[in-house]
PDB file of C-alpha atoms and ligand atoms in Angstrom:
ATOM      1  CA  MET F  28       0.000   0.000   0.000  1.00 55.00           C
ATOM      2  CA  ASN F  29       1.264   3.456  -0.793  1.00 61.00           C
ATOM      3  CA  SER F  30      -0.360   6.127   1.327  1.00 67.00           C
ATOM      4  CA  PRO F  31       0.463   9.788   1.700  1.00 71.00           C
ATOM      5  CA  PRO F  32       2.195  10.387   5.029  1.00 85.00           C
ATOM      6  CA  ILE F  33      -0.065  11.904   7.655  1.00 95.00           C
ATOM      7  CA  LEU F  34       0.835  13.182  11.106  1.00 97.00           C
ATOM      8  CA  VAL F  35      -1.440  14.557  13.817  1.00 97.00           C
ATOM      9  CA  VAL F  36      -0.182  15.932  17.131  1.00 97.00           C
ATOM     10  CA  HIS F  37      -1.892  17.407  20.154  1.00 96.00           C
ATOM     11  CA  GLY F  38      -0.585  19.394  23.084  1.00 93.00           C
ATOM     12  CA  GLY F  39      -3.468  18.539  25.391  1.00 88.00           C
ATOM     13  CA  ALA F  40      -7.131  19.169  26.106  1.00 86.00           C
ATOM     14  CA  GLY F  41      -8.308  21.342  28.968  1.00 82.00           C
ATOM     15  CA  SER F  42      -8.326  25.088  29.372  1.00 80.00           C
ATOM     16  CA  LEU F  43      -5.646  27.704  29.689  1.00 83.00           C
ATOM     17  CA  ALA F  44      -5.310  30.857  31.706  1.00 80.00           C
ATOM     18  CA  SER F  45      -4.059  33.305  29.101  1.00 87.00           C
ATOM     19  CA  GLU F  46      -3.452  34.124  25.466  1.00 91.00           C
ATOM     20  CA  ALA F  47       0.275  34.061  26.180  1.00 91.00           C
ATOM     21  CA  ASP F  48      -0.034  30.430  27.267  1.00 89.00           C
ATOM     22  CA  ARG F  49      -2.057  29.628  24.145  1.00 90.00           C
ATOM     23  CA  ARG F  50       0.619  31.126  21.931  1.00 92.00           C
ATOM     24  CA  GLN F  51       3.295  29.041  23.639  1.00 92.00           C
ATOM     25  CA  TYR F  52       1.264  25.858  23.236  1.00 91.00           C
ATOM     26  CA  LEU F  53       0.680  26.557  19.575  1.00 93.00           C
ATOM     27  CA  ALA F  54       4.355  27.276  19.000  1.00 95.00           C
ATOM     28  CA  GLY F  55       5.240  23.972  20.680  1.00 95.00           C
ATOM     29  CA  VAL F  56       2.673  22.043  18.653  1.00 96.00           C
ATOM     30  CA  GLY F  57       3.943  23.602  15.428  1.00 96.00           C
ATOM     31  CA  GLU F  58       7.547  22.735  16.237  1.00 97.00           C
ATOM     32  CA  ALA F  59       6.538  19.181  17.159  1.00 97.00           C
ATOM     33  CA  LEU F  60       4.743  18.866  13.852  1.00 96.00           C
ATOM     34  CA  ASP F  61       7.874  19.987  12.025  1.00 95.00           C
ATOM     35  CA  ALA F  62      10.044  17.574  14.037  1.00 96.00           C
ATOM     36  CA  GLY F  63       7.671  14.708  13.267  1.00 96.00           C
ATOM     37  CA  GLN F  64       7.435  15.622   9.615  1.00 94.00           C
ATOM     38  CA  ALA F  65      11.224  15.686   9.303  1.00 95.00           C
ATOM     39  CA  ALA F  66      11.323  12.125  10.651  1.00 95.00           C
ATOM     40  CA  HIS F  67       8.380  10.859   8.607  1.00 93.00           C
ATOM     41  CA  ASP F  68      10.518   9.446   5.800  1.00 92.00           C
ATOM     42  CA  GLN F  69      11.777   6.923   8.388  1.00 93.00           C
ATOM     43  CA  GLY F  70       8.192   5.796   8.935  1.00 93.00           C
ATOM     44  CA  CYS F  71       5.269   6.526  11.229  1.00 95.00           C
ATOM     45  CA  ARG F  72       7.067   5.269  14.343  1.00 94.00           C
ATOM     46  CA  ALA F  73       9.883   7.752  13.929  1.00 94.00           C
ATOM     47  CA  ALA F  74       7.386  10.531  13.201  1.00 95.00           C
ATOM     48  CA  VAL F  75       5.279  10.119  16.361  1.00 96.00           C
ATOM     49  CA  ARG F  76       8.360   9.565  18.496  1.00 95.00           C
ATOM     50  CA  ALA F  77      10.047  12.742  17.253  1.00 96.00           C
ATOM     51  CA  ALA F  78       6.883  14.802  17.697  1.00 97.00           C
ATOM     52  CA  VAL F  79       6.234  13.612  21.247  1.00 97.00           C
ATOM     53  CA  MET F  80       9.858  13.952  22.308  1.00 95.00           C
ATOM     54  CA  HIS F  81       9.780  17.525  21.095  1.00 96.00           C
ATOM     55  CA  MET F  82       6.728  18.296  23.225  1.00 96.00           C
ATOM     56  CA  GLU F  83       8.300  16.563  26.236  1.00 95.00           C
ATOM     57  CA  ALA F  84      11.177  19.025  25.980  1.00 94.00           C
ATOM     58  CA  HIS F  85       8.855  22.017  25.592  1.00 92.00           C
ATOM     59  CA  SER F  86       8.481  23.300  29.125  1.00 90.00           C
ATOM     60  CA  ILE F  87       4.907  24.605  28.998  1.00 90.00           C
ATOM     61  CA  MET F  88       3.397  21.236  28.148  1.00 91.00           C
ATOM     62  CA  ASN F  89       2.404  18.636  30.699  1.00 93.00           C
ATOM     63  CA  ALA F  90       4.944  16.020  29.639  1.00 95.00           C
ATOM     64  CA  GLY F  91       8.633  15.626  30.307  1.00 95.00           C
ATOM     65  CA  ARG F  92      10.073  18.943  31.467  1.00 94.00           C
ATOM     66  CA  GLY F  93       7.190  21.069  32.740  1.00 93.00           C
ATOM     67  CA  SER F  94       5.039  18.113  33.809  1.00 94.00           C
ATOM     68  CA  SER F  95       2.297  18.700  36.369  1.00 92.00           C
ATOM     69  CA  LEU F  96       3.420  17.998  39.894  1.00 93.00           C
ATOM     70  CA  ALA F  97       1.931  15.229  41.993  1.00 91.00           C
ATOM     71  CA  LEU F  98       0.571  15.872  45.484  1.00 90.00           C
ATOM     72  CA  ASP F  99       4.051  15.438  46.931  1.00 91.00           C
ATOM     73  CA  GLY F 100       5.435  18.152  44.660  1.00 92.00           C
ATOM     74  CA  LEU F 101       7.441  15.703  42.539  1.00 92.00           C
ATOM     75  CA  VAL F 102       7.168  14.695  38.898  1.00 93.00           C
ATOM     76  CA  SER F 103       6.265  11.170  37.832  1.00 92.00           C
ATOM     77  CA  MET F 104       5.417  10.541  34.211  1.00 94.00           C
ATOM     78  CA  ASP F 105       3.533   8.050  32.077  1.00 94.00           C
ATOM     79  CA  ALA F 106       4.135   7.306  28.412  1.00 95.00           C
ATOM     80  CA  GLY F 107       3.097   4.802  25.781  1.00 94.00           C
ATOM     81  CA  PHE F 108       3.976   3.850  22.241  1.00 93.00           C
ATOM     82  CA  MET F 109       2.280   1.500  19.814  1.00 93.00           C
ATOM     83  CA  ALA F 110       2.966   0.529  16.210  1.00 90.00           C
ATOM     84  CA  GLU F 111       1.571  -2.707  14.760  1.00 84.00           C
ATOM     85  CA  SER F 112      -0.834  -4.563  16.947  1.00 49.00           C
ATOM     86  CA  ASP F 113       1.746  -6.868  18.509  1.00 50.00           C
ATOM     87  CA  GLU F 114       4.462  -4.346  19.243  1.00 51.00           C
ATOM     88  CA  LEU F 115       3.504  -2.296  22.210  1.00 47.00           C
ATOM     89  CA  ILE F 116       5.857  -0.391  24.435  1.00 49.00           C
ATOM     90  CA  GLU F 117       9.123   1.267  23.626  1.00 50.00           C
ATOM     91  CA  VAL F 118      11.206   2.344  26.586  1.00 51.00           C
ATOM     92  CA  ALA F 119      14.708   1.548  25.391  1.00 54.00           C
ATOM     93  CA  GLY F 120      16.876   4.508  24.698  1.00 61.00           C
ATOM     94  CA  ALA F 121      14.980   6.968  26.893  1.00 68.00           C
ATOM     95  CA  PRO F 122      17.488   9.536  28.089  1.00 73.00           C
ATOM     96  CA  LEU F 123      17.995   9.702  31.861  1.00 81.00           C
ATOM     97  CA  CYS F 124      17.892  12.951  33.807  1.00 86.00           C
ATOM     98  CA  GLU F 125      17.623  14.306  37.313  1.00 90.00           C
ATOM     99  CA  PRO F 126      13.941  14.415  38.379  1.00 88.00           C
ATOM    100  CA  ALA F 127      14.425  17.983  39.590  1.00 92.00           C
ATOM    101  CA  ASP F 128      15.371  19.032  36.053  1.00 92.00           C
ATOM    102  CA  LEU F 129      11.810  18.290  34.998  1.00 93.00           C
ATOM    103  CA  VAL F 130      10.272  20.734  37.472  1.00 95.00           C
ATOM    104  CA  THR F 131       9.671  24.214  36.067  1.00 94.00           C
ATOM    105  CA  GLU F 132       8.797  27.432  37.868  1.00 94.00           C
ATOM    106  CA  ARG F 133       5.424  27.449  36.147  1.00 90.00           C
ATOM    107  CA  ALA F 134       4.604  23.932  37.337  1.00 92.00           C
ATOM    108  CA  ARG F 135       5.660  24.899  40.860  1.00 94.00           C
ATOM    109  CA  ARG F 136       3.464  28.006  40.833  1.00 91.00           C
ATOM    110  CA  LEU F 137       0.421  26.087  39.551  1.00 87.00           C
ATOM    111  CA  HIS F 138       1.037  23.369  42.110  1.00 89.00           C
ATOM    112  CA  ALA F 139       1.162  25.896  44.957  1.00 91.00           C
ATOM    113  CA  GLU F 140      -2.003  27.656  43.733  1.00 86.00           C
ATOM    114  CA  ARG F 141      -3.866  24.410  43.482  1.00 84.00           C
ATOM    115  CA  LEU F 142      -2.704  23.126  46.838  1.00 87.00           C
ATOM    116  CA  ALA F 143      -3.828  26.364  48.437  1.00 86.00           C
ATOM    117  CA  GLY F 144      -7.096  26.244  46.512  1.00 77.00           C
ATOM    118  CA  GLU F 145      -6.600  29.890  45.608  1.00 58.00           C
ATOM    119  CA  PRO F 146      -9.107  31.155  43.073  1.00 50.00           C
ATOM    120  CA  GLY F 147      -6.401  31.921  40.527  1.00 48.00           C
ATOM    121  CA  PRO F 148      -6.982  31.319  36.834  1.00 42.00           C
ATOM    122  CA  SER F 149      -5.378  27.916  37.042  1.00 40.00           C
ATOM    123  CA  VAL F 150      -7.602  26.572  39.822  1.00 40.00           C
ATOM    124  CA  GLY F 151     -10.609  24.656  38.614  1.00 46.00           C
ATOM    125  CA  ALA F 152      -9.347  25.056  35.068  1.00 44.00           C
ATOM    126  CA  PRO F 153      -7.328  21.978  34.250  1.00 51.00           C
ATOM    127  CA  LEU F 154      -4.118  22.515  32.393  1.00 56.00           C
ATOM    128  CA  LEU F 155      -3.958  21.357  28.844  1.00 59.00           C
ATOM    129  CA  ASP F 156      -2.831  17.896  29.707  1.00 74.00           C
ATOM    130  CA  THR F 157      -0.724  15.273  28.011  1.00 90.00           C
ATOM    131  CA  VAL F 158       0.856  15.345  24.555  1.00 96.00           C
ATOM    132  CA  GLY F 159       0.385  12.812  21.804  1.00 97.00           C
ATOM    133  CA  ALA F 160       0.854  12.005  18.145  1.00 98.00           C
ATOM    134  CA  VAL F 161      -0.566   9.578  15.587  1.00 98.00           C
ATOM    135  CA  ALA F 162       0.770   8.981  12.095  1.00 97.00           C
ATOM    136  CA  LEU F 163       0.172   7.027   8.908  1.00 97.00           C
ATOM    137  CA  ASP F 164       3.178   6.402   6.699  1.00 95.00           C
ATOM    138  CA  ALA F 165       3.700   5.665   3.036  1.00 92.00           C
ATOM    139  CA  GLU F 166       3.783   1.918   3.749  1.00 93.00           C
ATOM    140  CA  GLY F 167       0.290   2.075   5.220  1.00 95.00           C
ATOM    141  CA  HIS F 168       1.466   1.555   8.802  1.00 96.00           C
ATOM    142  CA  VAL F 169       0.099   3.572  11.703  1.00 97.00           C
ATOM    143  CA  ALA F 170       1.657   4.485  15.050  1.00 97.00           C
ATOM    144  CA  ALA F 171       0.632   6.246  18.243  1.00 97.00           C
ATOM    145  CA  ALA F 172       2.702   7.848  21.001  1.00 97.00           C
ATOM    146  CA  VAL F 173       1.685   9.619  24.193  1.00 97.00           C
ATOM    147  CA  SER F 174       3.459  11.211  27.140  1.00 96.00           C
ATOM    148  CA  THR F 175       2.244  13.012  30.257  1.00 95.00           C
ATOM    149  CA  GLY F 176       3.011  14.213  33.730  1.00 93.00           C
ATOM    150  CA  GLY F 177      -0.485  12.969  34.574  1.00 91.00           C
ATOM    151  CA  MET F 178      -3.191  14.754  36.506  1.00 86.00           C
ATOM    152  CA  SER F 179      -2.068  17.695  38.542  1.00 84.00           C
ATOM    153  CA  LEU F 180      -2.012  16.862  42.293  1.00 86.00           C
ATOM    154  CA  LYS F 181      -2.326  13.152  41.574  1.00 88.00           C
ATOM    155  CA  ARG F 182      -1.522  10.822  44.436  1.00 89.00           C
ATOM    156  CA  PRO F 183       2.106   9.679  44.328  1.00 90.00           C
ATOM    157  CA  GLY F 184       2.315   6.389  42.456  1.00 91.00           C
ATOM    158  CA  ARG F 185      -0.929   6.908  40.549  1.00 92.00           C
ATOM    159  CA  VAL F 186      -0.736   5.638  36.958  1.00 94.00           C
ATOM    160  CA  GLY F 187      -3.142   7.108  34.437  1.00 92.00           C
ATOM    161  CA  ASP F 188      -4.374   5.940  31.058  1.00 93.00           C
ATOM    162  CA  SER F 189      -1.448   7.219  29.015  1.00 95.00           C
ATOM    163  CA  PRO F 190       0.782   4.133  29.375  1.00 96.00           C
ATOM    164  CA  ILE F 191      -2.195   1.750  29.160  1.00 97.00           C
ATOM    165  CA  VAL F 192      -2.688   0.116  25.764  1.00 97.00           C
ATOM    166  CA  GLY F 193      -6.238   0.676  24.559  1.00 98.00           C
ATOM    167  CA  ALA F 194      -6.978   3.474  27.016  1.00 97.00           C
ATOM    168  CA  GLY F 195      -4.429   6.179  26.226  1.00 97.00           C
ATOM    169  CA  PHE F 196      -3.400   4.905  22.798  1.00 98.00           C
ATOM    170  CA  TRP F 197      -4.135   2.314  20.157  1.00 98.00           C
ATOM    171  CA  ALA F 198      -2.624   1.585  16.752  1.00 97.00           C
ATOM    172  CA  ASP F 199      -3.837  -1.081  14.377  1.00 96.00           C
ATOM    173  CA  ASP F 200      -2.695  -1.118  10.752  1.00 96.00           C
ATOM    174  CA  ALA F 201      -6.026  -2.616   9.722  1.00 97.00           C
ATOM    175  CA  THR F 202      -7.989   0.440  10.878  1.00 98.00           C
ATOM    176  CA  GLY F 203      -6.067   3.356  12.354  1.00 98.00           C
ATOM    177  CA  ALA F 204      -4.437   4.933  15.393  1.00 98.00           C
ATOM    178  CA  CYS F 205      -5.806   7.015  18.245  1.00 98.00           C
ATOM    179  CA  VAL F 206      -4.367   8.883  21.236  1.00 98.00           C
ATOM    180  CA  THR F 207      -6.522  10.267  24.055  1.00 96.00           C
ATOM    181  CA  THR F 208      -6.199  12.881  26.750  1.00 93.00           C
ATOM    182  CA  GLY F 209      -8.417  13.556  29.732  1.00 89.00           C
ATOM    183  CA  VAL F 210      -9.154  11.993  33.098  1.00 85.00           C
ATOM    184  CA  GLY F 211      -7.273   8.715  33.047  1.00 88.00           C
ATOM    185  CA  GLU F 212      -9.626   6.834  35.359  1.00 86.00           C
ATOM    186  CA  ALA F 213     -12.528   7.248  32.919  1.00 87.00           C
ATOM    187  CA  LEU F 214     -10.398   6.666  29.819  1.00 91.00           C
ATOM    188  CA  MET F 215      -9.089   3.409  31.298  1.00 92.00           C
ATOM    189  CA  ARG F 216     -12.549   2.197  32.258  1.00 90.00           C
ATOM    190  CA  GLN F 217     -13.858   2.887  28.771  1.00 92.00           C
ATOM    191  CA  GLY F 218     -10.738   1.871  26.857  1.00 96.00           C
ATOM    192  CA  THR F 219     -11.357   4.997  24.842  1.00 96.00           C
ATOM    193  CA  ALA F 220      -8.499   4.865  22.307  1.00 98.00           C
ATOM    194  CA  ARG F 221      -9.283   1.292  21.315  1.00 98.00           C
ATOM    195  CA  ARG F 222     -13.013   1.932  21.443  1.00 98.00           C
ATOM    196  CA  CYS F 223     -12.652   4.780  18.958  1.00 98.00           C
ATOM    197  CA  VAL F 224     -10.652   2.692  16.487  1.00 98.00           C
ATOM    198  CA  GLN F 225     -13.014  -0.269  16.909  1.00 98.00           C
ATOM    199  CA  LEU F 226     -15.993   1.915  16.061  1.00 98.00           C
ATOM    200  CA  VAL F 227     -14.243   2.862  12.814  1.00 98.00           C
ATOM    201  CA  ALA F 228     -13.583  -0.840  12.141  1.00 98.00           C
ATOM    202  CA  SER F 229     -17.282  -1.543  12.619  1.00 98.00           C
ATOM    203  CA  GLY F 230     -18.184   0.925   9.883  1.00 98.00           C
ATOM    204  CA  VAL F 231     -18.865   4.094  11.853  1.00 98.00           C
ATOM    205  CA  SER F 232     -17.413   7.200  10.209  1.00 98.00           C
ATOM    206  CA  ALA F 233     -14.191   8.518  11.724  1.00 98.00           C
ATOM    207  CA  ALA F 234     -15.830  11.726  12.968  1.00 98.00           C
ATOM    208  CA  GLU F 235     -18.748   9.863  14.533  1.00 98.00           C
ATOM    209  CA  ALA F 236     -16.455   7.307  16.130  1.00 98.00           C
ATOM    210  CA  ALA F 237     -14.461  10.048  17.821  1.00 98.00           C
ATOM    211  CA  ALA F 238     -17.568  11.852  19.032  1.00 95.00           C
ATOM    212  CA  GLN F 239     -19.161   8.640  20.310  1.00 96.00           C
ATOM    213  CA  ALA F 240     -16.031   7.473  22.126  1.00 96.00           C
ATOM    214  CA  LEU F 241     -15.865  10.834  23.890  1.00 93.00           C
ATOM    215  CA  ASP F 242     -19.594  10.893  24.647  1.00 90.00           C
ATOM    216  CA  GLU F 243     -19.432   7.443  26.233  1.00 91.00           C
ATOM    217  CA  LEU F 244     -17.130   8.854  28.889  1.00 87.00           C
ATOM    218  CA  ILE F 245     -20.058  10.646  30.472  1.00 78.00           C
ATOM    219  CA  ASP F 246     -22.210   7.568  30.991  1.00 65.00           C
ATOM    220  CA  TYR F 247     -20.605   6.686  34.285  1.00 60.00           C
ATOM    221  CA  GLU F 248     -20.290   8.132  37.722  1.00 57.00           C
ATOM    222  CA  GLY F 249     -17.437  10.602  37.811  1.00 55.00           C
ATOM    223  CA  ASP F 250     -18.651  12.354  34.677  1.00 49.00           C
ATOM    224  CA  VAL F 251     -15.678  13.849  32.949  1.00 54.00           C
ATOM    225  CA  ARG F 252     -17.504  15.774  30.293  1.00 55.00           C
ATOM    226  CA  GLY F 253     -15.565  18.859  29.484  1.00 58.00           C
ATOM    227  CA  ARG F 254     -12.126  17.421  30.059  1.00 78.00           C
ATOM    228  CA  SER F 255     -11.242  14.982  27.321  1.00 87.00           C
ATOM    229  CA  GLY F 256      -9.966  14.897  23.775  1.00 93.00           C
ATOM    230  CA  LEU F 257      -8.510  12.583  21.156  1.00 96.00           C
ATOM    231  CA  ILE F 258      -6.735  12.508  17.838  1.00 97.00           C
ATOM    232  CA  LEU F 259      -7.384   9.818  15.238  1.00 98.00           C
ATOM    233  CA  VAL F 260      -5.927   8.852  11.881  1.00 97.00           C
ATOM    234  CA  THR F 261      -7.509   6.066   9.853  1.00 97.00           C
ATOM    235  CA  ARG F 262      -5.757   3.785   7.400  1.00 96.00           C
ATOM    236  CA  GLU F 263      -7.610   5.638   4.650  1.00 95.00           C
ATOM    237  CA  GLY F 264      -5.923   8.829   5.770  1.00 94.00           C
ATOM    238  CA  GLU F 265      -8.865  10.530   7.463  1.00 95.00           C
ATOM    239  CA  VAL F 266      -7.875  12.797  10.340  1.00 95.00           C
ATOM    240  CA  VAL F 267     -10.130  13.665  13.290  1.00 96.00           C
ATOM    241  CA  LEU F 268      -9.347  15.919  16.220  1.00 95.00           C
ATOM    242  CA  ASP F 269     -12.172  16.046  18.738  1.00 95.00           C
ATOM    243  CA  HIS F 270     -12.568  17.175  22.310  1.00 91.00           C
ATOM    244  CA  ASN F 271     -15.204  18.166  24.834  1.00 86.00           C
ATOM    245  CA  SER F 272     -12.792  20.202  26.932  1.00 85.00           C
ATOM    246  CA  PRO F 273     -13.033  23.950  26.456  1.00 86.00           C
ATOM    247  CA  GLU F 274      -9.762  24.015  24.498  1.00 89.00           C
ATOM    248  CA  MET F 275      -7.283  21.788  22.758  1.00 91.00           C
ATOM    249  CA  SER F 276      -4.090  22.692  20.922  1.00 92.00           C
ATOM    250  CA  ALA F 277      -3.256  20.559  17.926  1.00 94.00           C
ATOM    251  CA  GLY F 278      -1.620  20.401  14.556  1.00 94.00           C
ATOM    252  CA  TRP F 279      -1.714  18.093  11.574  1.00 94.00           C
ATOM    253  CA  ILE F 280      -0.169  17.421   8.213  1.00 92.00           C
ATOM    254  CA  ALA F 281      -2.879  16.043   5.976  1.00 82.00           C
ATOM    255  CA  ALA F 282      -2.760  13.775   2.955  1.00 75.00           C
ATOM    256  CA  GLU F 283      -2.782  16.686   0.515  1.00 75.00           C
ATOM    257  CA  GLY F 284       0.271  18.069   2.283  1.00 73.00           C
ATOM    258  CA  GLY F 285      -1.655  20.851   4.015  1.00 85.00           C
ATOM    259  CA  ARG F 286      -0.237  21.902   7.361  1.00 90.00           C
ATOM    260  CA  GLU F 287      -2.433  23.306  10.127  1.00 91.00           C
ATOM    261  CA  VAL F 288      -1.724  24.351  13.685  1.00 92.00           C
ATOM    262  CA  ALA F 289      -4.793  25.415  15.613  1.00 89.00           C
ATOM    263  CA  HIS F 290      -6.162  26.130  19.005  1.00 88.00           C
ATOM    264  CA  LEU F 291      -9.500  24.311  18.965  1.00 88.00           C
ATOM    265  CA  TRP F 292     -12.505  25.440  20.998  1.00 85.00           C
ATOM    266  CA  CYS F 293     -15.290  23.196  22.233  1.00 81.00           C
ATOM    267  CA  ARG F 294     -17.830  22.090  19.628  1.00 62.00           C
TER     268      ARG F 294
HETATM  269  N1  LIG C 307      -4.824  11.278  30.805  1.00 52.13           N
HETATM  270  C1  LIG C 307      -3.806  11.789  31.681  1.00 52.13           C
HETATM  271  C2  LIG C 307      -3.883  11.094  33.002  1.00 52.13           C
HETATM  272  O1  LIG C 307      -4.961  10.788  33.467  1.00 52.13           O
HETATM  273  C3  LIG C 307      -3.893  13.239  31.897  1.00 52.13           C
HETATM  274  C4  LIG C 307      -4.554  13.995  30.809  1.00 52.13           C
HETATM  275  O2  LIG C 307      -4.492  13.625  29.671  1.00 52.13           O
HETATM  276  O3  LIG C 307      -5.177  15.001  31.102  1.00 52.13           O
HETATM  277  O4  LIG C 307      -2.850  10.889  33.605  1.00 52.13           O
END
């Protein structure tokens, strides 16, 4: 199969406190898109890896350096990678660093505001959380990658959906690849990334599959409406970016070669 290379990245769903923050997110998403595109000729795996690693290094995003702090004020991160249905997690080659190097002044300030419950712009307005990328390459393979500092003020040791196959990410050459962001507990219960791709496999249109997978998150106690998002690429090259959070920053390179970087607002 010879497909046009496609790459979709997101910098998180949630809501932000200022236009300055939005500009920084968009700049980071655009740079990640460029990094992923530059690696795309090595295949979809290299593309999603390069894009996500770029966003991990970008300090405003909740992944890698700049991650949200857990209740104990430390950083602990989750990540996942999937390409081909039987090849799941890639951890080899991850560069080591001092945990303190991942903590930024911004993350510290948000952590302090949230701990104090001060009515600042960041309190009650979740950060744009998690970064992710999905890609389709010229060989017809798809890949998904995701990385996050997890929920702000999470309990130490808590693991969210992002490293869980089927919840935070799913990639299946027969249908497509999906990466989610939102409240991990609900995304894990619903298996949202896999659910979305399975809906496409069952004949539902890509846009409807994304909307339905997000809508199903609200059917349970602990309603998370307003806090989730996903990106999807199908093997046919359709791209969907959907969210029910107030905002989501994302970018994509589509089959026709068009390049878009956009701050999306709730539908
Ligand atoms: N899904 C991530 C988690 O629960 C955080 C997020 O995407 O907002 O750890």
